mmCIF file of N, CA and C in Angstrom:
data_model
loop_
_atom_site.group_PDB
_atom_site.id
_atom_site.type_symbol
_atom_site.label_atom_id
_atom_site.label_comp_id
_atom_site.label_asym_id
_atom_site.label_seq_id
_atom_site.Cartn_x
_atom_site.Cartn_y
_atom_site.Cartn_z
ATOM 1 N N MET P 1043 0.847 -1.182 0.000
ATOM 2 C CA MET P 1043 0.000 0.000 0.000
ATOM 3 C C MET P 1043 0.888 1.239 0.000
ATOM 4 N N THR P 1044 0.551 2.177 -0.839
ATOM 5 C CA THR P 1044 1.315 3.412 -0.901
ATOM 6 C C THR P 1044 0.417 4.607 -0.612
ATOM 7 N N GLU P 1045 1.064 5.709 -0.295
ATOM 8 C CA GLU P 1045 0.361 6.973 -0.110
ATOM 9 C C GLU P 1045 0.593 7.818 -1.353
ATOM 10 N N ARG P 1046 -0.389 8.615 -1.713
ATOM 11 C CA ARG P 1046 -0.262 9.507 -2.860
ATOM 12 C C ARG P 1046 -0.447 10.943 -2.377
ATOM 13 N N ALA P 1047 0.403 11.813 -2.876
ATOM 14 C CA ALA P 1047 0.295 13.240 -2.584
ATOM 15 C C ALA P 1047 0.446 13.990 -3.900
ATOM 16 N N VAL P 1048 -0.305 15.066 -4.031
ATOM 17 C CA VAL P 1048 -0.294 15.857 -5.251
ATOM 18 C C VAL P 1048 -0.057 17.308 -4.867
ATOM 19 N N TYR P 1049 0.742 18.001 -5.674
ATOM 20 C CA TYR P 1049 0.897 19.432 -5.468
ATOM 21 C C TYR P 1049 1.075 20.145 -6.796
ATOM 22 N N VAL P 1050 0.691 21.426 -6.780
ATOM 23 C CA VAL P 1050 0.723 22.260 -7.970
ATOM 24 C C VAL P 1050 1.725 23.385 -7.746
ATOM 25 N N GLN P 1051 2.450 23.704 -8.793
ATOM 26 C CA GLN P 1051 3.365 24.832 -8.757
ATOM 27 C C GLN P 1051 3.032 25.737 -9.945
ATOM 28 N N ARG P 1052 3.133 27.023 -9.740
ATOM 29 C CA ARG P 1052 2.897 27.984 -10.818
ATOM 30 C C ARG P 1052 4.244 28.395 -11.391
ATOM 31 N N LEU P 1053 4.364 28.241 -12.696
ATOM 32 C CA LEU P 1053 5.589 28.592 -13.389
ATOM 33 C C LEU P 1053 5.527 30.025 -13.895
ATOM 34 N N ASP P 1054 6.690 30.631 -14.018
ATOM 35 C CA ASP P 1054 6.793 31.902 -14.718
ATOM 36 C C ASP P 1054 6.627 31.551 -16.193
ATOM 37 N N PRO P 1055 5.602 32.086 -16.865
ATOM 38 C CA PRO P 1055 5.368 31.700 -18.261
ATOM 39 C C PRO P 1055 6.589 31.889 -19.163
ATOM 40 N N ASP P 1056 7.403 32.883 -18.869
ATOM 41 C CA ASP P 1056 8.609 33.126 -19.669
ATOM 42 C C ASP P 1056 9.701 32.097 -19.401
ATOM 43 N N GLU P 1057 9.560 31.327 -18.321
ATOM 44 C CA GLU P 1057 10.583 30.351 -17.925
ATOM 45 C C GLU P 1057 10.107 28.911 -18.050
ATOM 46 N N ARG P 1058 8.918 28.716 -18.625
ATOM 47 C CA ARG P 1058 8.349 27.379 -18.735
ATOM 48 C C ARG P 1058 9.293 26.414 -19.437
ATOM 49 N N ALA P 1059 9.822 26.810 -20.577
ATOM 50 C CA ALA P 1059 10.712 25.925 -21.346
ATOM 51 C C ALA P 1059 11.953 25.574 -20.538
ATOM 52 N N ALA P 1060 12.503 26.536 -19.817
ATOM 53 C CA ALA P 1060 13.690 26.269 -18.999
ATOM 54 C C ALA P 1060 13.371 25.287 -17.881
ATOM 55 N N TYR P 1061 12.191 25.415 -17.287
ATOM 56 C CA TYR P 1061 11.766 24.498 -16.232
ATOM 57 C C TYR P 1061 11.647 23.077 -16.781
ATOM 58 N N VAL P 1062 10.999 22.949 -17.915
ATOM 59 C CA VAL P 1062 10.843 21.633 -18.539
ATOM 60 C C VAL P 1062 12.214 21.068 -18.906
ATOM 61 N N ASP P 1063 13.069 21.878 -19.517
ATOM 62 C CA ASP P 1063 14.408 21.429 -19.907
ATOM 63 C C ASP P 1063 15.235 20.994 -18.707
ATOM 64 N N ALA P 1064 15.071 21.669 -17.577
ATOM 65 C CA ALA P 1064 15.833 21.309 -16.366
ATOM 66 C C ALA P 1064 15.558 19.867 -15.963
ATOM 67 N N HIS P 1065 14.369 19.382 -16.254
ATOM 68 C CA HIS P 1065 13.999 18.028 -15.858
ATOM 69 C C HIS P 1065 14.528 16.952 -16.798
ATOM 70 N N ASP P 1066 15.258 17.374 -17.826
ATOM 71 C CA ASP P 1066 15.960 16.403 -18.669
ATOM 72 C C ASP P 1066 17.139 15.791 -17.931
ATOM 73 N N ASP P 1067 17.572 16.458 -16.859
ATOM 74 C CA ASP P 1067 18.763 16.008 -16.141
ATOM 75 C C ASP P 1067 18.614 16.283 -14.642
ATOM 76 N N VAL P 1068 17.678 15.607 -14.006
ATOM 77 C CA VAL P 1068 17.495 15.743 -12.561
ATOM 78 C C VAL P 1068 18.716 15.125 -11.874
ATOM 79 N N PRO P 1069 19.348 15.859 -10.957
ATOM 80 C CA PRO P 1069 20.552 15.346 -10.298
ATOM 81 C C PRO P 1069 20.318 14.015 -9.576
ATOM 82 N N GLU P 1070 21.313 13.166 -9.639
ATOM 83 C CA GLU P 1070 21.226 11.856 -8.990
ATOM 84 C C GLU P 1070 21.016 11.989 -7.488
ATOM 85 N N GLY P 1071 21.571 13.029 -6.883
ATOM 86 C CA GLY P 1071 21.376 13.237 -5.448
ATOM 87 C C GLY P 1071 19.919 13.446 -5.091
ATOM 88 N N VAL P 1072 19.176 14.060 -5.993
ATOM 89 C CA VAL P 1072 17.745 14.284 -5.769
ATOM 90 C C VAL P 1072 16.994 12.961 -5.849
ATOM 91 N N THR P 1073 17.260 12.187 -6.884
ATOM 92 C CA THR P 1073 16.560 10.909 -7.017
ATOM 93 C C THR P 1073 16.999 9.929 -5.925
ATOM 94 N N ASP P 1074 18.238 10.023 -5.477
ATOM 95 C CA ASP P 1074 18.688 9.184 -4.357
ATOM 96 C C ASP P 1074 17.884 9.506 -3.095
ATOM 97 N N ALA P 1075 17.686 10.806 -2.820
ATOM 98 C CA ALA P 1075 16.913 11.202 -1.639
ATOM 99 C C ALA P 1075 15.473 10.720 -1.762
ATOM 100 N N MET P 1076 14.928 10.792 -2.967
ATOM 101 C CA MET P 1076 13.562 10.310 -3.181
ATOM 102 C C MET P 1076 13.482 8.810 -2.921
ATOM 103 N N GLU P 1077 14.467 8.073 -3.392
ATOM 104 C CA GLU P 1077 14.490 6.620 -3.134
ATOM 105 C C GLU P 1077 14.608 6.332 -1.647
ATOM 106 N N ARG P 1078 15.487 7.063 -0.950
ATOM 107 C CA ARG P 1078 15.628 6.880 0.501
ATOM 108 C C ARG P 1078 14.311 7.165 1.215
ATOM 109 N N GLY P 1079 13.528 8.081 0.652
ATOM 110 C CA GLY P 1079 12.241 8.437 1.240
ATOM 111 C C GLY P 1079 11.121 7.483 0.877
ATOM 112 N N GLY P 1080 11.428 6.442 0.108
ATOM 113 C CA GLY P 1080 10.433 5.425 -0.204
ATOM 114 C C GLY P 1080 9.547 5.745 -1.393
ATOM 115 N N VAL P 1081 9.977 6.654 -2.271
ATOM 116 C CA VAL P 1081 9.171 6.980 -3.446
ATOM 117 C C VAL P 1081 9.079 5.757 -4.349
ATOM 118 N N THR P 1082 7.853 5.418 -4.717
ATOM 119 C CA THR P 1082 7.630 4.312 -5.645
ATOM 120 C C THR P 1082 7.286 4.821 -7.037
ATOM 121 N N ASP P 1083 6.799 6.070 -7.118
ATOM 122 C CA ASP P 1083 6.470 6.665 -8.409
ATOM 123 C C ASP P 1083 6.359 8.176 -8.227
ATOM 124 N N PHE P 1084 6.881 8.905 -9.196
ATOM 125 C CA PHE P 1084 6.764 10.355 -9.190
ATOM 126 C C PHE P 1084 6.526 10.798 -10.622
ATOM 127 N N GLU P 1085 5.490 11.597 -10.839
ATOM 128 C CA GLU P 1085 5.179 12.090 -12.172
ATOM 129 C C GLU P 1085 5.044 13.602 -12.125
ATOM 130 N N LEU P 1086 5.516 14.251 -13.186
ATOM 131 C CA LEU P 1086 5.421 15.701 -13.321
ATOM 132 C C LEU P 1086 4.706 16.009 -14.629
ATOM 133 N N TYR P 1087 3.652 16.791 -14.539
ATOM 134 C CA TYR P 1087 2.892 17.211 -15.708
ATOM 135 C C TYR P 1087 2.944 18.729 -15.795
ATOM 136 N N VAL P 1088 3.053 19.248 -17.008
ATOM 137 C CA VAL P 1088 3.073 20.690 -17.208
ATOM 138 C C VAL P 1088 2.071 21.066 -18.292
ATOM 139 N N ARG P 1089 1.313 22.098 -18.003
ATOM 140 C CA ARG P 1089 0.411 22.688 -18.992
ATOM 141 C C ARG P 1089 0.408 24.192 -18.753
ATOM 142 N N GLU P 1090 0.796 24.900 -19.780
ATOM 143 C CA GLU P 1090 0.916 26.349 -19.703
ATOM 144 C C GLU P 1090 1.778 26.710 -18.494
ATOM 145 N N ASP P 1091 1.254 27.462 -17.522
ATOM 146 C CA ASP P 1091 2.084 27.869 -16.380
ATOM 147 C C ASP P 1091 1.854 27.003 -15.136
ATOM 148 N N LEU P 1092 1.227 25.843 -15.303
ATOM 149 C CA LEU P 1092 0.983 24.941 -14.174
ATOM 150 C C LEU P 1092 1.866 23.701 -14.254
ATOM 151 N N ALA P 1093 2.465 23.356 -13.142
ATOM 152 C CA ALA P 1093 3.201 22.103 -13.013
ATOM 153 C C ALA P 1093 2.512 21.309 -11.915
ATOM 154 N N VAL P 1094 2.093 20.091 -12.244
ATOM 155 C CA VAL P 1094 1.413 19.224 -11.287
ATOM 156 C C VAL P 1094 2.316 18.038 -10.991
ATOM 157 N N CYS P 1095 2.580 17.826 -9.720
ATOM 158 C CA CYS P 1095 3.436 16.728 -9.286
ATOM 159 C C CYS P 1095 2.585 15.693 -8.561
ATOM 160 N N ILE P 1096 2.750 14.429 -8.950
ATOM 161 C CA ILE P 1096 2.053 13.328 -8.305
ATOM 162 C C ILE P 1096 3.114 12.409 -7.718
ATOM 163 N N LEU P 1097 3.076 12.269 -6.420
ATOM 164 C CA LEU P 1097 4.078 11.526 -5.668
ATOM 165 C C LEU P 1097 3.418 10.333 -5.005
ATOM 166 N N GLU P 1098 3.975 9.152 -5.217
ATOM 167 C CA GLU P 1098 3.525 7.970 -4.493
ATOM 168 C C GLU P 1098 4.714 7.435 -3.706
ATOM 169 N N CYS P 1099 4.466 7.144 -2.442
ATOM 170 C CA CYS P 1099 5.540 6.651 -1.585
ATOM 171 C C CYS P 1099 4.958 5.729 -0.523
ATOM 172 N N GLU P 1100 5.853 5.010 0.121
ATOM 173 C CA GLU P 1100 5.432 4.071 1.153
ATOM 174 C C GLU P 1100 4.867 4.799 2.373
ATOM 175 N N ASP P 1101 5.487 5.941 2.731
ATOM 176 C CA ASP P 1101 5.095 6.692 3.919
ATOM 177 C C ASP P 1101 5.462 8.148 3.688
ATOM 178 N N LEU P 1102 4.481 9.018 3.605
ATOM 179 C CA LEU P 1102 4.724 10.418 3.294
ATOM 180 C C LEU P 1102 5.616 11.089 4.331
ATOM 181 N N ASP P 1103 5.430 10.762 5.601
ATOM 182 C CA ASP P 1103 6.281 11.356 6.643
ATOM 183 C C ASP P 1103 7.736 10.928 6.475
ATOM 184 N N ALA P 1104 7.966 9.670 6.116
ATOM 185 C CA ALA P 1104 9.338 9.193 5.882
ATOM 186 C C ALA P 1104 9.948 9.899 4.676
ATOM 187 N N TYR P 1105 9.146 10.130 3.646
ATOM 188 C CA TYR P 1105 9.626 10.875 2.472
ATOM 189 C C TYR P 1105 10.052 12.286 2.885
ATOM 190 N N LEU P 1106 9.189 12.966 3.633
ATOM 191 C CA LEU P 1106 9.501 14.329 4.055
ATOM 192 C C LEU P 1106 10.756 14.363 4.917
ATOM 193 N N ASP P 1107 10.926 13.369 5.785
ATOM 194 C CA ASP P 1107 12.135 13.291 6.602
ATOM 195 C C ASP P 1107 13.378 13.117 5.739
ATOM 196 N N ALA P 1108 13.267 12.338 4.668
ATOM 197 C CA ALA P 1108 14.418 12.063 3.806
ATOM 198 C C ALA P 1108 14.828 13.275 2.988
ATOM 199 N N VAL P 1109 13.876 14.061 2.535
ATOM 200 C CA VAL P 1109 14.218 15.196 1.670
ATOM 201 C C VAL P 1109 14.462 16.484 2.442
ATOM 202 N N ASP P 1110 13.895 16.595 3.646
ATOM 203 C CA ASP P 1110 14.097 17.801 4.446
ATOM 204 C C ASP P 1110 15.564 17.918 4.848
ATOM 205 N N GLY P 1111 16.161 19.008 4.469
ATOM 206 C CA GLY P 1111 17.549 19.241 4.826
ATOM 207 C C GLY P 1111 18.555 18.553 3.933
ATOM 208 N N ASP P 1112 18.104 17.772 2.965
ATOM 209 C CA ASP P 1112 19.027 17.126 2.037
ATOM 210 C C ASP P 1112 19.630 18.202 1.132
ATOM 211 N N GLU P 1113 20.942 18.261 1.077
ATOM 212 C CA GLU P 1113 21.630 19.322 0.339
ATOM 213 C C GLU P 1113 21.310 19.301 -1.157
ATOM 214 N N ALA P 1114 21.308 18.122 -1.754
ATOM 215 C CA ALA P 1114 21.036 18.025 -3.190
ATOM 216 C C ALA P 1114 19.609 18.473 -3.508
ATOM 217 N N VAL P 1115 18.660 18.104 -2.656
ATOM 218 C CA VAL P 1115 17.271 18.498 -2.863
ATOM 219 C C VAL P 1115 17.128 20.014 -2.705
ATOM 220 N N ALA P 1116 17.769 20.582 -1.685
ATOM 221 C CA ALA P 1116 17.697 22.029 -1.462
ATOM 222 C C ALA P 1116 18.297 22.788 -2.645
ATOM 223 N N GLU P 1117 19.425 22.312 -3.158
ATOM 224 C CA GLU P 1117 20.047 22.957 -4.321
ATOM 225 C C GLU P 1117 19.136 22.854 -5.540
ATOM 226 N N TRP P 1118 18.511 21.706 -5.746
ATOM 227 C CA TRP P 1118 17.611 21.506 -6.883
ATOM 228 C C TRP P 1118 16.402 22.441 -6.781
ATOM 229 N N GLU P 1119 15.798 22.509 -5.600
ATOM 230 C CA GLU P 1119 14.632 23.376 -5.423
ATOM 231 C C GLU P 1119 15.005 24.842 -5.595
ATOM 232 N N ALA P 1120 16.194 25.233 -5.145
ATOM 233 C CA ALA P 1120 16.647 26.615 -5.355
ATOM 234 C C ALA P 1120 16.855 26.881 -6.846
ATOM 235 N N TYR P 1121 17.436 25.917 -7.549
ATOM 236 C CA TYR P 1121 17.671 26.062 -8.979
ATOM 237 C C TYR P 1121 16.352 26.154 -9.747
ATOM 238 N N THR P 1122 15.452 25.196 -9.523
ATOM 239 C CA THR P 1122 14.189 25.207 -10.264
ATOM 240 C C THR P 1122 13.264 26.319 -9.783
ATOM 241 N N GLY P 1123 13.497 26.813 -8.579
ATOM 242 C CA GLY P 1123 12.684 27.904 -8.051
ATOM 243 C C GLY P 1123 12.751 29.162 -8.891
ATOM 244 N N GLN P 1124 13.853 29.345 -9.603
ATOM 245 C CA GLN P 1124 13.983 30.540 -10.441
ATOM 246 C C GLN P 1124 12.998 30.528 -11.614
ATOM 247 N N PHE P 1125 12.428 29.369 -11.922
ATOM 248 C CA PHE P 1125 11.497 29.249 -13.037
ATOM 249 C C PHE P 1125 10.039 29.317 -12.592
ATOM 250 N N LYS P 1126 9.813 29.447 -11.276
ATOM 251 C CA LYS P 1126 8.462 29.366 -10.719
ATOM 252 C C LYS P 1126 7.997 30.697 -10.145
ATOM 253 N N ARG P 1127 6.687 30.813 -10.069
ATOM 254 C CA ARG P 1127 6.073 31.919 -9.332
ATOM 255 C C ARG P 1127 5.694 31.462 -7.922
ATOM 256 N N SER P 1128 5.341 30.176 -7.785
ATOM 257 C CA SER P 1128 5.019 29.606 -6.480
ATOM 258 C C SER P 1128 5.206 28.106 -6.562
ATOM 259 N N GLY P 1129 5.321 27.490 -5.400
ATOM 260 C CA GLY P 1129 5.485 26.044 -5.361
ATOM 261 C C GLY P 1129 6.233 25.620 -4.126
ATOM 262 N N VAL P 1130 7.143 24.677 -4.274
ATOM 263 C CA VAL P 1130 7.919 24.169 -3.150
ATOM 264 C C VAL P 1130 8.821 25.272 -2.611
ATOM 265 N N ASP P 1131 8.804 25.457 -1.308
ATOM 266 C CA ASP P 1131 9.668 26.430 -0.648
ATOM 267 C C ASP P 1131 10.684 25.672 0.194
ATOM 268 N N PRO P 1132 11.932 25.548 -0.294
ATOM 269 C CA PRO P 1132 12.927 24.758 0.443
ATOM 270 C C PRO P 1132 13.315 25.372 1.781
ATOM 271 N N ASP P 1133 12.990 26.635 2.005
ATOM 272 C CA ASP P 1133 13.339 27.295 3.266
ATOM 273 C C ASP P 1133 12.218 27.249 4.293
ATOM 274 N N ALA P 1134 11.066 26.703 3.911
ATOM 275 C CA ALA P 1134 9.915 26.658 4.814
ATOM 276 C C ALA P 1134 10.021 25.478 5.773
ATOM 277 N N ASP P 1135 9.219 25.525 6.802
ATOM 278 C CA ASP P 1135 9.070 24.404 7.726
ATOM 279 C C ASP P 1135 8.691 23.174 6.896
ATOM 280 N N PRO P 1136 9.249 22.005 7.200
ATOM 281 C CA PRO P 1136 8.945 20.805 6.402
ATOM 282 C C PRO P 1136 7.459 20.516 6.249
ATOM 283 N N ASP P 1137 6.664 20.879 7.234
ATOM 284 C CA ASP P 1137 5.219 20.641 7.139
ATOM 285 C C ASP P 1137 4.531 21.621 6.190
ATOM 286 N N GLU P 1138 5.244 22.683 5.781
ATOM 287 C CA GLU P 1138 4.642 23.696 4.921
ATOM 288 C C GLU P 1138 5.419 23.920 3.631
ATOM 289 N N GLY P 1139 6.534 23.232 3.439
ATOM 290 C CA GLY P 1139 7.401 23.481 2.296
ATOM 291 C C GLY P 1139 6.853 22.998 0.971
ATOM 292 N N ILE P 1140 6.053 21.934 0.993
ATOM 293 C CA ILE P 1140 5.462 21.412 -0.234
ATOM 294 C C ILE P 1140 3.960 21.688 -0.166
ATOM 295 N N PRO P 1141 3.424 22.399 -1.162
ATOM 296 C CA PRO P 1141 2.006 22.763 -1.115
ATOM 297 C C PRO P 1141 1.086 21.621 -1.530
ATOM 298 N N PHE P 1142 1.006 20.594 -0.679
ATOM 299 C CA PHE P 1142 0.158 19.443 -0.988
ATOM 300 C C PHE P 1142 -1.298 19.870 -1.123
ATOM 301 N N MET P 1143 -1.989 19.209 -2.022
ATOM 302 C CA MET P 1143 -3.396 19.491 -2.262
ATOM 303 C C MET P 1143 -4.258 18.538 -1.439
ATOM 304 N N GLU P 1144 -5.483 18.947 -1.200
ATOM 305 C CA GLU P 1144 -6.457 18.102 -0.510
ATOM 306 C C GLU P 1144 -7.261 17.328 -1.560
ATOM 307 N N ARG P 1145 -7.313 16.020 -1.413
ATOM 308 C CA ARG P 1145 -8.141 15.229 -2.321
ATOM 309 C C ARG P 1145 -9.591 15.373 -1.894
ATOM 310 N N VAL P 1146 -10.439 15.749 -2.832
ATOM 311 C CA VAL P 1146 -11.850 15.966 -2.499
ATOM 312 C C VAL P 1146 -12.775 14.967 -3.192
ATOM 313 N N TRP P 1147 -12.238 14.187 -4.137
ATOM 314 C CA TRP P 1147 -13.087 13.210 -4.823
ATOM 315 C C TRP P 1147 -12.200 12.190 -5.507
ATOM 316 N N SER P 1148 -12.670 10.979 -5.581
ATOM 317 C CA SER P 1148 -11.969 9.950 -6.343
ATOM 318 C C SER P 1148 -12.998 8.962 -6.883
ATOM 319 N N PHE P 1149 -12.580 8.176 -7.848
ATOM 320 C CA PHE P 1149 -13.451 7.177 -8.456
ATOM 321 C C PHE P 1149 -12.630 5.942 -8.759
ATOM 322 N N SER P 1150 -13.097 4.823 -8.323
ATOM 323 C CA SER P 1150 -12.488 3.538 -8.638
ATOM 324 C C SER P 1150 -13.598 2.571 -8.987
ATOM 325 N N PRO P 1151 -13.667 2.135 -10.242
ATOM 326 C CA PRO P 1151 -14.744 1.200 -10.617
ATOM 327 C C PRO P 1151 -14.543 -0.175 -9.996
#
């Protein structure tokens, strides 16, 4: 059983292409931290100035513990932050750094 978390980030429309291009080469330190945090799947979708992240992991609290304070993750978020208007705040309290969304409806046949 995994947990799923979703969050949205607003991109600077003039920096959208740079944001997308940055994800052609996500640093290994970032993916290592995600693996340590128990990530089983991570997807990033972009449309116009919206970036939607879907994260599945074994335990969301363990994931947050693994990425909070991780140097590679902080550097990555600072780097990609230049392309955003809002989103992940690497300097925020871990409970507030990722703008997770509230699930209000689901359907499973």
